[in-house]
Amino acid sequence: MRSITQIKNLKGKTALVRVDFNVPIRKGKILDDFRIKKAMPTIKFLQKKGAKIILISHLGKESGQTLKPVADYIAKLPKNFLSGGIRFLGQKEGRSARNFQEAELILLENLRLNRGEENNSSEFAKRLAKLGDFYVNDAFPVCHREHASIVGVPKYLPSYAGFQLESEVKNLKLAEHPAHPFLFILGGAKFE
């Protein structure tokens, strides 16, 4: 996947950016903002280049979980994180996502509230793709999933890697040819 630094003339174009905002939330409060802050360099780069940005993400497995607390959290971030505000659009409102101000971010509702996401529905992927002029994947933790927002949308839009995805891949490549002797430790919540 090409880097976002390779995109020519972003001014006024709409970036559909797949982020990983699957963060722990309790009673409407973000408990850990690490993933949100890791997405900021890509978002800031696109904003500085004049792109309009639509953020898409999933949240949890439980039905009905909303990304609204994430939008509220981002709205309260200091201005050095973002230039402009953020607008949250629910499932039905998401279809009108292309109508917004240049400095404004749009965050769409939890992708998993639509069955088409996890089923990798081409219809859902096409609907998402219609929202942007190009696609940016900055969600390394979900790259292994065969979901519409990961593998479907890139079939319909020019696609690029965001800074967080590039960083993760670069660091992962270090394990391909390590100096000997070496120790490799692999772990995670879903180790199976």
Backbone as CSV, one residue per row, in Angstrom:
resi,resn,N_x,N_y,N_z,CA_x,CA_y,CA_z,C_x,C_y,C_z
1,MET,0.847,-1.175,0.000,0.000,0.000,0.000,0.897,1.245,0.000
2,ARG,0.521,2.221,-0.770,1.296,3.460,-0.862,1.075,4.342,0.365
3,SER,2.031,5.213,0.625,1.955,6.134,1.757,1.099,7.351,1.410
4,ILE,0.487,7.935,2.430,-0.304,9.146,2.196,0.583,10.305,1.733
5,THR,1.867,10.211,1.982,2.774,11.270,1.528,2.898,11.280,0.004
6,GLN,2.457,10.222,-0.658,2.534,10.123,-2.115,1.315,10.721,-2.826
7,ILE,0.295,11.106,-2.068,-0.910,11.663,-2.684,-0.623,13.084,-3.136
8,LYS,-0.972,13.391,-4.353,-0.789,14.735,-4.896,-2.075,15.547,-4.730
9,ASN,-1.922,16.802,-4.372,-3.021,17.757,-4.292,-4.230,17.233,-3.515
10,LEU,-4.170,17.326,-2.218,-5.253,16.864,-1.345,-6.332,17.917,-1.111
11,LYS,-6.050,19.148,-1.465,-6.959,20.262,-1.159,-8.369,19.993,-1.681
12,GLY,-9.315,19.993,-0.748,-10.722,19.831,-1.097,-11.154,18.401,-1.362
13,LYS,-10.216,17.455,-1.356,-10.578,16.052,-1.571,-10.992,15.433,-0.243
14,THR,-11.820,14.397,-0.315,-12.315,13.751,0.892,-11.593,12.437,1.132
15,ALA,-10.974,12.338,2.312,-10.274,11.128,2.728,-11.198,10.300,3.605
16,LEU,-11.413,9.052,3.224,-12.135,8.105,4.057,-11.058,7.348,4.837
17,VAL,-10.963,7.615,6.140,-9.849,7.121,6.941,-10.336,6.055,7.920
18,ARG,-9.813,4.831,7.743,-10.141,3.728,8.654,-9.179,3.797,9.825
19,VAL,-9.715,4.140,10.985,-8.926,4.230,12.212,-9.353,3.104,13.151
20,ASP,-8.590,2.914,14.204,-8.965,1.927,15.214,-9.289,2.669,16.505
21,PHE,-10.547,3.048,16.633,-11.014,3.726,17.835,-11.767,2.745,18.734
22,ASN,-11.393,1.477,18.675,-11.985,0.456,19.525,-11.343,0.580,20.909
23,VAL,-11.804,1.562,21.640,-11.222,1.913,22.938,-12.176,1.524,24.065
24,PRO,-11.630,1.290,25.268,-12.505,0.967,26.400,-13.300,2.200,26.841
25,ILE,-14.598,1.993,26.985,-15.496,3.080,27.410,-16.357,2.564,28.554
26,ARG,-16.459,3.361,29.599,-17.341,3.011,30.708,-18.156,4.239,31.084
27,LYS,-19.455,4.072,31.073,-20.380,5.157,31.406,-20.101,6.405,30.577
28,GLY,-19.809,6.198,29.291,-19.602,7.311,28.372,-18.233,7.969,28.444
29,LYS,-17.325,7.433,29.249,-15.989,8.012,29.415,-14.938,7.097,28.787
30,ILE,-13.991,7.703,28.060,-12.881,6.971,27.466,-11.892,6.617,28.579
31,LEU,-11.584,5.331,28.722,-10.672,4.897,29.783,-9.216,4.872,29.315
32,ASP,-8.992,4.721,28.017,-7.630,4.677,27.484,-7.668,5.300,26.086
33,ASP,-6.964,6.415,25.904,-7.012,7.155,24.636,-5.825,6.865,23.716
34,PHE,-5.033,5.845,24.015,-3.830,5.536,23.244,-4.127,5.431,21.748
35,ARG,-5.130,4.672,21.371,-5.440,4.458,19.948,-5.926,5.744,19.269
36,ILE,-6.630,6.547,19.996,-7.103,7.819,19.441,-5.909,8.724,19.138
37,LYS,-5.015,8.847,20.102,-3.855,9.725,19.923,-2.907,9.206,18.842
38,LYS,-2.822,7.888,18.650,-1.966,7.324,17.607,-2.476,7.665,16.203
39,ALA,-3.740,7.949,16.064,-4.316,8.303,14.761,-4.114,9.784,14.425
40,MET,-3.776,10.591,15.408,-3.688,12.039,15.206,-2.646,12.482,14.172
41,PRO,-1.448,11.897,14.093,-0.498,12.360,13.072,-1.047,12.240,11.641
42,THR,-1.732,11.158,11.350,-2.331,10.994,10.016,-3.426,12.034,9.793
43,ILE,-4.272,12.211,10.782,-5.370,13.177,10.670,-4.815,14.592,10.484
44,LYS,-3.825,14.958,11.293,-3.235,16.302,11.194,-2.572,16.525,9.830
45,PHE,-1.874,15.512,9.328,-1.235,15.619,8.015,-2.277,15.899,6.936
46,LEU,-3.349,15.136,6.948,-4.403,15.311,5.940,-5.061,16.685,6.072
47,GLN,-5.294,17.134,7.305,-5.883,18.456,7.522,-4.976,19.555,6.994
48,LYS,-3.684,19.464,7.288,-2.741,20.499,6.836,-2.677,20.587,5.322
49,LYS,-2.910,19.473,4.661,-2.893,19.437,3.195,-4.240,19.838,2.596
50,GLY,-5.213,20.156,3.443,-6.500,20.651,2.964,-7.544,19.600,2.643
51,ALA,-7.317,18.367,3.077,-8.294,17.303,2.814,-9.453,17.380,3.802
52,LYS,-10.610,16.965,3.339,-11.748,16.747,4.219,-11.602,15.313,4.719
53,ILE,-11.996,15.065,5.974,-11.727,13.759,6.568,-12.992,13.145,7.164
54,ILE,-13.266,11.917,6.726,-14.335,11.112,7.313,-13.667,9.920,7.985
55,LEU,-13.823,9.819,9.294,-13.238,8.732,10.062,-14.237,7.595,10.214
56,ILE,-13.761,6.372,9.990,-14.613,5.202,10.186,-13.877,4.227,11.097
57,SER,-14.624,3.582,11.992,-14.046,2.649,12.951,-15.131,1.704,13.440
58,HIS,-14.701,0.683,14.167,-15.661,-0.172,14.858,-15.443,0.024,16.354
59,LEU,-16.369,-0.497,17.120,-16.248,-0.431,18.577,-16.867,-1.687,19.159
60,GLY,-16.053,-2.505,19.775,-16.533,-3.666,20.508,-17.334,-4.668,19.719
61,LYS,-17.770,-5.695,20.412,-18.579,-6.758,19.818,-20.026,-6.689,20.311
62,GLU,-20.247,-6.072,21.462,-21.605,-6.005,22.000,-22.474,-5.147,21.091
63,SER,-23.706,-5.541,20.920,-24.590,-4.787,20.025,-24.944,-3.439,20.635
64,GLY,-25.075,-2.469,19.767,-25.523,-1.152,20.183,-24.450,-0.216,20.697
65,GLN,-23.187,-0.630,20.729,-22.133,0.271,21.205,-21.959,1.419,20.223
66,THR,-21.861,2.615,20.755,-21.755,3.804,19.920,-20.391,4.480,20.061
67,LEU,-19.953,5.096,18.977,-18.701,5.861,18.971,-18.914,7.311,19.408
68,LYS,-20.111,7.662,19.799,-20.405,9.033,20.228,-19.460,9.509,21.334
69,PRO,-19.151,8.694,22.371,-18.209,9.164,23.392,-16.818,9.473,22.816
70,VAL,-16.423,8.775,21.763,-15.131,9.051,21.126,-15.180,10.429,20.461
71,ALA,-16.268,10.727,19.772,-16.422,12.050,19.150,-16.404,13.142,20.217
72,ASP,-17.097,12.911,21.322,-17.121,13.892,22.415,-15.717,14.099,22.984
73,TYR,-14.970,13.014,23.106,-13.603,13.088,23.623,-12.717,13.892,22.667
74,ILE,-12.792,13.590,21.379,-11.973,14.298,20.383,-12.319,15.783,20.361
75,ALA,-13.586,16.105,20.528,-14.018,17.507,20.529,-13.353,18.300,21.650
76,LYS,-12.980,17.625,22.720,-12.365,18.298,23.873,-10.842,18.317,23.827
77,LEU,-10.247,17.696,22.800,-8.786,17.693,22.700,-8.266,19.106,22.468
78,PRO,-7.067,19.412,22.960,-6.482,20.735,22.715,-6.321,20.987,21.221
79,LYS,-6.328,22.231,20.830,-6.245,22.608,19.413,-4.953,22.147,18.738
80,ASN,-3.906,21.847,19.521,-2.681,21.366,18.883,-2.855,19.941,18.331
81,PHE,-3.933,19.266,18.709,-4.208,17.945,18.155,-4.952,18.051,16.832
82,LEU,-5.871,18.989,16.748,-6.701,19.113,15.549,-6.966,20.570,15.227
83,SER,-7.198,20.827,13.937,-7.650,22.163,13.560,-9.097,22.038,13.123
84,GLY,-9.984,22.556,13.900,-11.403,22.462,13.574,-12.116,21.490,14.490
85,GLY,-13.419,21.424,14.338,-14.235,20.581,15.204,-14.463,19.195,14.632
86,ILE,-15.291,18.452,15.342,-15.663,17.110,14.900,-17.175,16.989,14.959
87,ARG,-17.714,16.301,13.983,-19.155,16.068,13.951,-19.380,14.562,13.900
88,PHE,-20.238,14.070,14.773,-20.578,12.658,14.820,-21.857,12.431,14.031
89,LEU,-21.829,11.436,13.157,-23.019,11.105,12.375,-23.449,9.677,12.667
90,GLY,-24.707,9.523,13.058,-25.263,8.197,13.301,-25.423,7.429,11.996
91,GLN,-25.921,6.200,12.086,-26.019,5.326,10.916,-26.777,5.959,9.752
92,LYS,-27.940,6.508,10.015,-28.749,7.070,8.928,-28.169,8.374,8.407
93,GLU,-27.574,9.168,9.296,-26.989,10.442,8.886,-25.731,10.251,8.051
94,GLY,-25.057,9.136,8.227,-23.794,8.877,7.554,-23.855,8.986,6.050
95,ARG,-25.023,8.791,5.488,-25.162,8.849,4.029,-24.956,10.253,3.482
96,SER,-25.108,11.265,4.345,-24.911,12.653,3.908,-23.558,13.186,4.380
97,ALA,-22.631,12.296,4.633,-21.352,12.673,5.239,-20.489,13.566,4.363
98,ARG,-20.728,13.643,3.084,-19.854,14.454,2.231,-20.133,15.949,2.353
99,ASN,-21.172,16.332,3.058,-21.514,17.746,3.206,-20.971,18.286,4.531
100,PHE,-19.743,18.801,4.496,-19.172,19.357,5.718,-18.062,20.339,5.398
101,GLN,-17.676,21.100,6.415,-16.651,22.124,6.269,-15.268,21.491,6.196
102,GLU,-14.333,22.173,5.560,-12.988,21.645,5.338,-12.256,21.276,6.627
103,ALA,-12.287,22.127,7.635,-11.518,21.873,8.864,-12.251,20.946,9.823
104,GLU,-13.468,20.576,9.484,-14.283,19.739,10.357,-14.018,18.260,10.079
105,LEU,-13.909,17.485,11.142,-13.806,16.032,11.014,-15.202,15.442,11.115
106,ILE,-15.412,14.359,10.412,-16.649,13.604,10.557,-16.264,12.248,11.129
107,LEU,-16.959,11.796,12.147,-16.806,10.444,12.664,-18.131,9.740,12.469
108,LEU,-18.103,8.660,11.688,-19.318,7.884,11.470,-19.536,6.912,12.623
109,GLU,-20.767,6.480,12.763,-21.153,5.539,13.809,-20.417,4.207,13.649
110,ASN,-20.349,3.463,14.704,-19.729,2.145,14.795,-20.074,1.291,13.570
111,LEU,-19.060,0.947,12.788,-19.267,0.155,11.567,-19.937,-1.184,11.841
112,ARG,-19.687,-1.743,13.003,-20.249,-3.060,13.311,-21.750,-3.034,13.575
113,LEU,-22.338,-1.861,13.610,-23.793,-1.792,13.729,-24.461,-2.133,12.397
114,ASN,-23.658,-2.249,11.353,-24.152,-2.662,10.037,-23.605,-4.064,9.752
115,ARG,-24.473,-5.016,9.512,-24.048,-6.395,9.239,-23.078,-6.487,8.066
116,GLY,-23.182,-5.553,7.153,-22.320,-5.564,5.980,-20.855,-5.420,6.291
117,GLU,-20.517,-4.841,7.437,-19.111,-4.674,7.812,-18.444,-6.030,8.008
118,GLU,-18.914,-6.811,8.967,-18.269,-8.086,9.273,-18.504,-9.137,8.188
119,ASN,-19.565,-9.001,7.406,-19.843,-9.929,6.300,-19.065,-9.565,5.038
120,ASN,-18.305,-8.478,5.093,-17.569,-7.973,3.941,-18.487,-7.800,2.731
121,SER,-19.603,-7.174,2.981,-20.593,-6.932,1.934,-20.060,-5.934,0.909
122,SER,-20.098,-6.319,-0.348,-19.637,-5.392,-1.388,-20.569,-4.188,-1.468
123,GLU,-21.844,-4.391,-1.173,-22.809,-3.267,-1.175,-22.415,-2.239,-0.109
124,PHE,-22.089,-2.733,1.089,-21.699,-1.837,2.173,-20.376,-1.150,1.845
125,ALA,-19.421,-1.899,1.308,-18.128,-1.322,0.926,-18.312,-0.230,-0.125
126,LYS,-19.181,-0.455,-1.107,-19.442,0.551,-2.142,-20.073,1.794,-1.533
127,ARG,-20.999,1.592,-0.572,-21.633,2.738,0.088,-20.604,3.569,0.839
128,LEU,-19.694,2.894,1.532,-18.636,3.620,2.239,-17.726,4.336,1.242
129,ALA,-17.345,3.642,0.178,-16.427,4.211,-0.817,-16.996,5.467,-1.471
130,LYS,-18.301,5.542,-1.619,-18.928,6.728,-2.232,-18.716,7.985,-1.392
131,LEU,-18.358,7.806,-0.124,-18.166,8.957,0.766,-16.832,9.657,0.548
132,GLY,-15.846,8.966,-0.045,-14.518,9.554,-0.158,-13.986,9.579,-1.571
133,ASP,-12.918,10.359,-1.746,-12.186,10.393,-3.014,-11.022,9.413,-2.977
134,PHE,-10.547,9.105,-1.754,-9.494,8.122,-1.567,-9.626,7.538,-0.167
135,TYR,-8.984,6.396,0.038,-9.083,5.638,1.284,-7.713,5.602,1.966
136,VAL,-7.716,5.768,3.291,-6.493,5.664,4.080,-6.727,4.644,5.185
137,ASN,-5.866,3.630,5.242,-5.942,2.655,6.323,-4.899,3.024,7.365
138,ASP,-5.360,3.338,8.561,-4.465,3.649,9.670,-4.829,2.782,10.874
139,ALA,-5.388,1.590,10.591,-5.904,0.713,11.641,-5.202,-0.640,11.625
140,PHE,-3.921,-0.650,11.966,-3.129,-1.879,11.941,-3.764,-3.031,12.731
141,PRO,-4.301,-2.796,13.941,-4.823,-3.919,14.723,-5.965,-4.697,14.058
142,VAL,-6.584,-4.141,13.033,-7.697,-4.851,12.381,-7.383,-5.247,10.939
143,CYS,-6.152,-5.052,10.505,-5.793,-5.359,9.116,-5.991,-6.822,8.746
144,HIS,-5.986,-7.698,9.726,-6.157,-9.130,9.454,-7.623,-9.505,9.214
145,ARG,-8.534,-8.585,9.452,-9.959,-8.892,9.328,-10.431,-8.713,7.885
146,GLU,-11.257,-9.633,7.440,-11.825,-9.535,6.100,-13.181,-8.828,6.196
147,HIS,-13.111,-7.550,6.580,-14.312,-6.739,6.739,-14.394,-5.712,5.620
148,ALA,-15.591,-5.225,5.389,-15.834,-4.298,4.276,-14.949,-3.061,4.350
149,SER,-14.736,-2.514,5.546,-13.953,-1.279,5.676,-12.452,-1.521,5.546
150,ILE,-12.030,-2.771,5.569,-10.603,-3.094,5.476,-10.234,-3.598,4.084
151,VAL,-10.956,-4.582,3.586,-10.620,-5.170,2.286,-11.605,-4.811,1.178
152,GLY,-12.793,-4.387,1.550,-13.809,-4.055,0.541,-13.622,-2.683,-0.069
153,VAL,-13.517,-1.674,0.758,-13.417,-0.289,0.276,-12.225,-0.075,-0.660
154,PRO,-11.033,-0.651,-0.364,-9.890,-0.430,-1.262,-10.103,-0.935,-2.692
155,LYS,-11.106,-1.757,-2.911,-11.408,-2.215,-4.278,-12.029,-1.096,-5.107
156,TYR,-12.578,-0.080,-4.432,-13.329,0.969,-5.124,-12.694,2.354,-5.056
157,LEU,-11.640,2.498,-4.263,-10.984,3.805,-4.118,-9.472,3.649,-4.172
158,PRO,-8.761,4.684,-4.646,-7.299,4.668,-4.500,-6.995,4.565,-3.002
159,SER,-6.026,3.721,-2.629,-5.811,3.425,-1.218,-4.376,3.697,-0.784
160,TYR,-4.265,4.160,0.465,-2.975,4.554,1.014,-2.875,4.112,2.467
161,ALA,-1.647,4.023,2.954,-1.389,3.705,4.359,-1.185,4.997,5.133
162,GLY,-1.780,5.054,6.311,-1.545,6.171,7.215,-0.247,5.954,7.978
163,PHE,0.168,6.954,8.730,1.445,6.900,9.434,1.514,5.790,10.489
164,GLN,0.416,5.555,11.204,0.418,4.515,12.230,0.577,3.139,11.587
165,LEU,-0.126,2.879,10.504,0.001,1.598,9.806,1.422,1.416,9.276
166,GLU,1.973,2.455,8.666,3.346,2.375,8.159,4.340,2.058,9.273
167,SER,4.180,2.695,10.411,5.079,2.486,11.547,5.006,1.047,12.052
168,GLU,3.806,0.526,12.173,3.629,-0.846,12.655,4.258,-1.858,11.698
169,VAL,4.046,-1.666,10.403,4.599,-2.583,9.407,6.128,-2.507,9.419
170,LYS,6.652,-1.289,9.496,8.114,-1.110,9.538,8.716,-1.851,10.729
171,ASN,8.101,-1.714,11.892,8.610,-2.372,13.087,8.435,-3.888,13.023
172,LEU,7.362,-4.341,12.407,7.137,-5.779,12.259,8.183,-6.404,11.329
173,LYS,8.589,-5.652,10.313,9.590,-6.152,9.362,10.947,-6.392,10.024
174,LEU,11.194,-5.711,11.135,12.452,-5.919,11.856,12.587,-7.366,12.328
175,ALA,11.451,-8.045,12.517,11.475,-9.430,12.994,11.754,-10.430,11.875
176,GLU,11.714,-9.996,10.620,11.923,-10.914,9.500,13.359,-11.432,9.421
177,HIS,14.327,-10.592,9.677,15.735,-10.969,9.572,16.505,-10.440,10.780
178,PRO,16.233,-11.003,11.958,16.900,-10.485,13.159,18.343,-10.970,13.271
179,ALA,19.134,-10.220,14.011,20.502,-10.649,14.327,20.401,-11.843,15.270
180,HIS,21.328,-12.778,15.155,21.300,-13.978,15.997,22.303,-13.842,17.127
181,PRO,22.091,-14.346,18.253,20.862,-14.998,18.707,19.775,-13.952,18.964
182,PHE,18.526,-14.395,18.982,17.428,-13.467,19.229,16.327,-14.151,20.012
183,LEU,15.462,-13.352,20.595,14.305,-13.837,21.343,13.086,-13.159,20.742
184,PHE,12.089,-13.936,20.397,10.859,-13.393,19.814,9.710,-13.716,20.751
185,ILE,9.034,-12.700,21.221,7.881,-12.882,22.110,6.655,-12.355,21.388
186,LEU,5.640,-13.183,21.286,4.395,-12.810,20.616,3.266,-12.994,21.600
187,GLY,2.390,-12.034,21.656,1.259,-12.150,22.574,0.138,-11.243,22.138
188,GLY,-0.941,-11.309,22.859,-2.096,-10.468,22.569,-3.331,-11.051,23.224
189,ALA,-4.373,-10.286,23.208,-5.623,-10.716,23.845,-6.262,-11.895,23.118
190,LYS,-6.041,-11.967,21.803,-6.660,-13.027,20.990,-5.577,-13.898,20.398
191,PHE,-4.766,-14.470,21.236,-3.579,-15.201,20.813,-3.889,-16.403,19.928
192,GLU,-5.065,-17.006,20.084,-5.383,-18.202,19.298,-5.278,-17.928,17.827
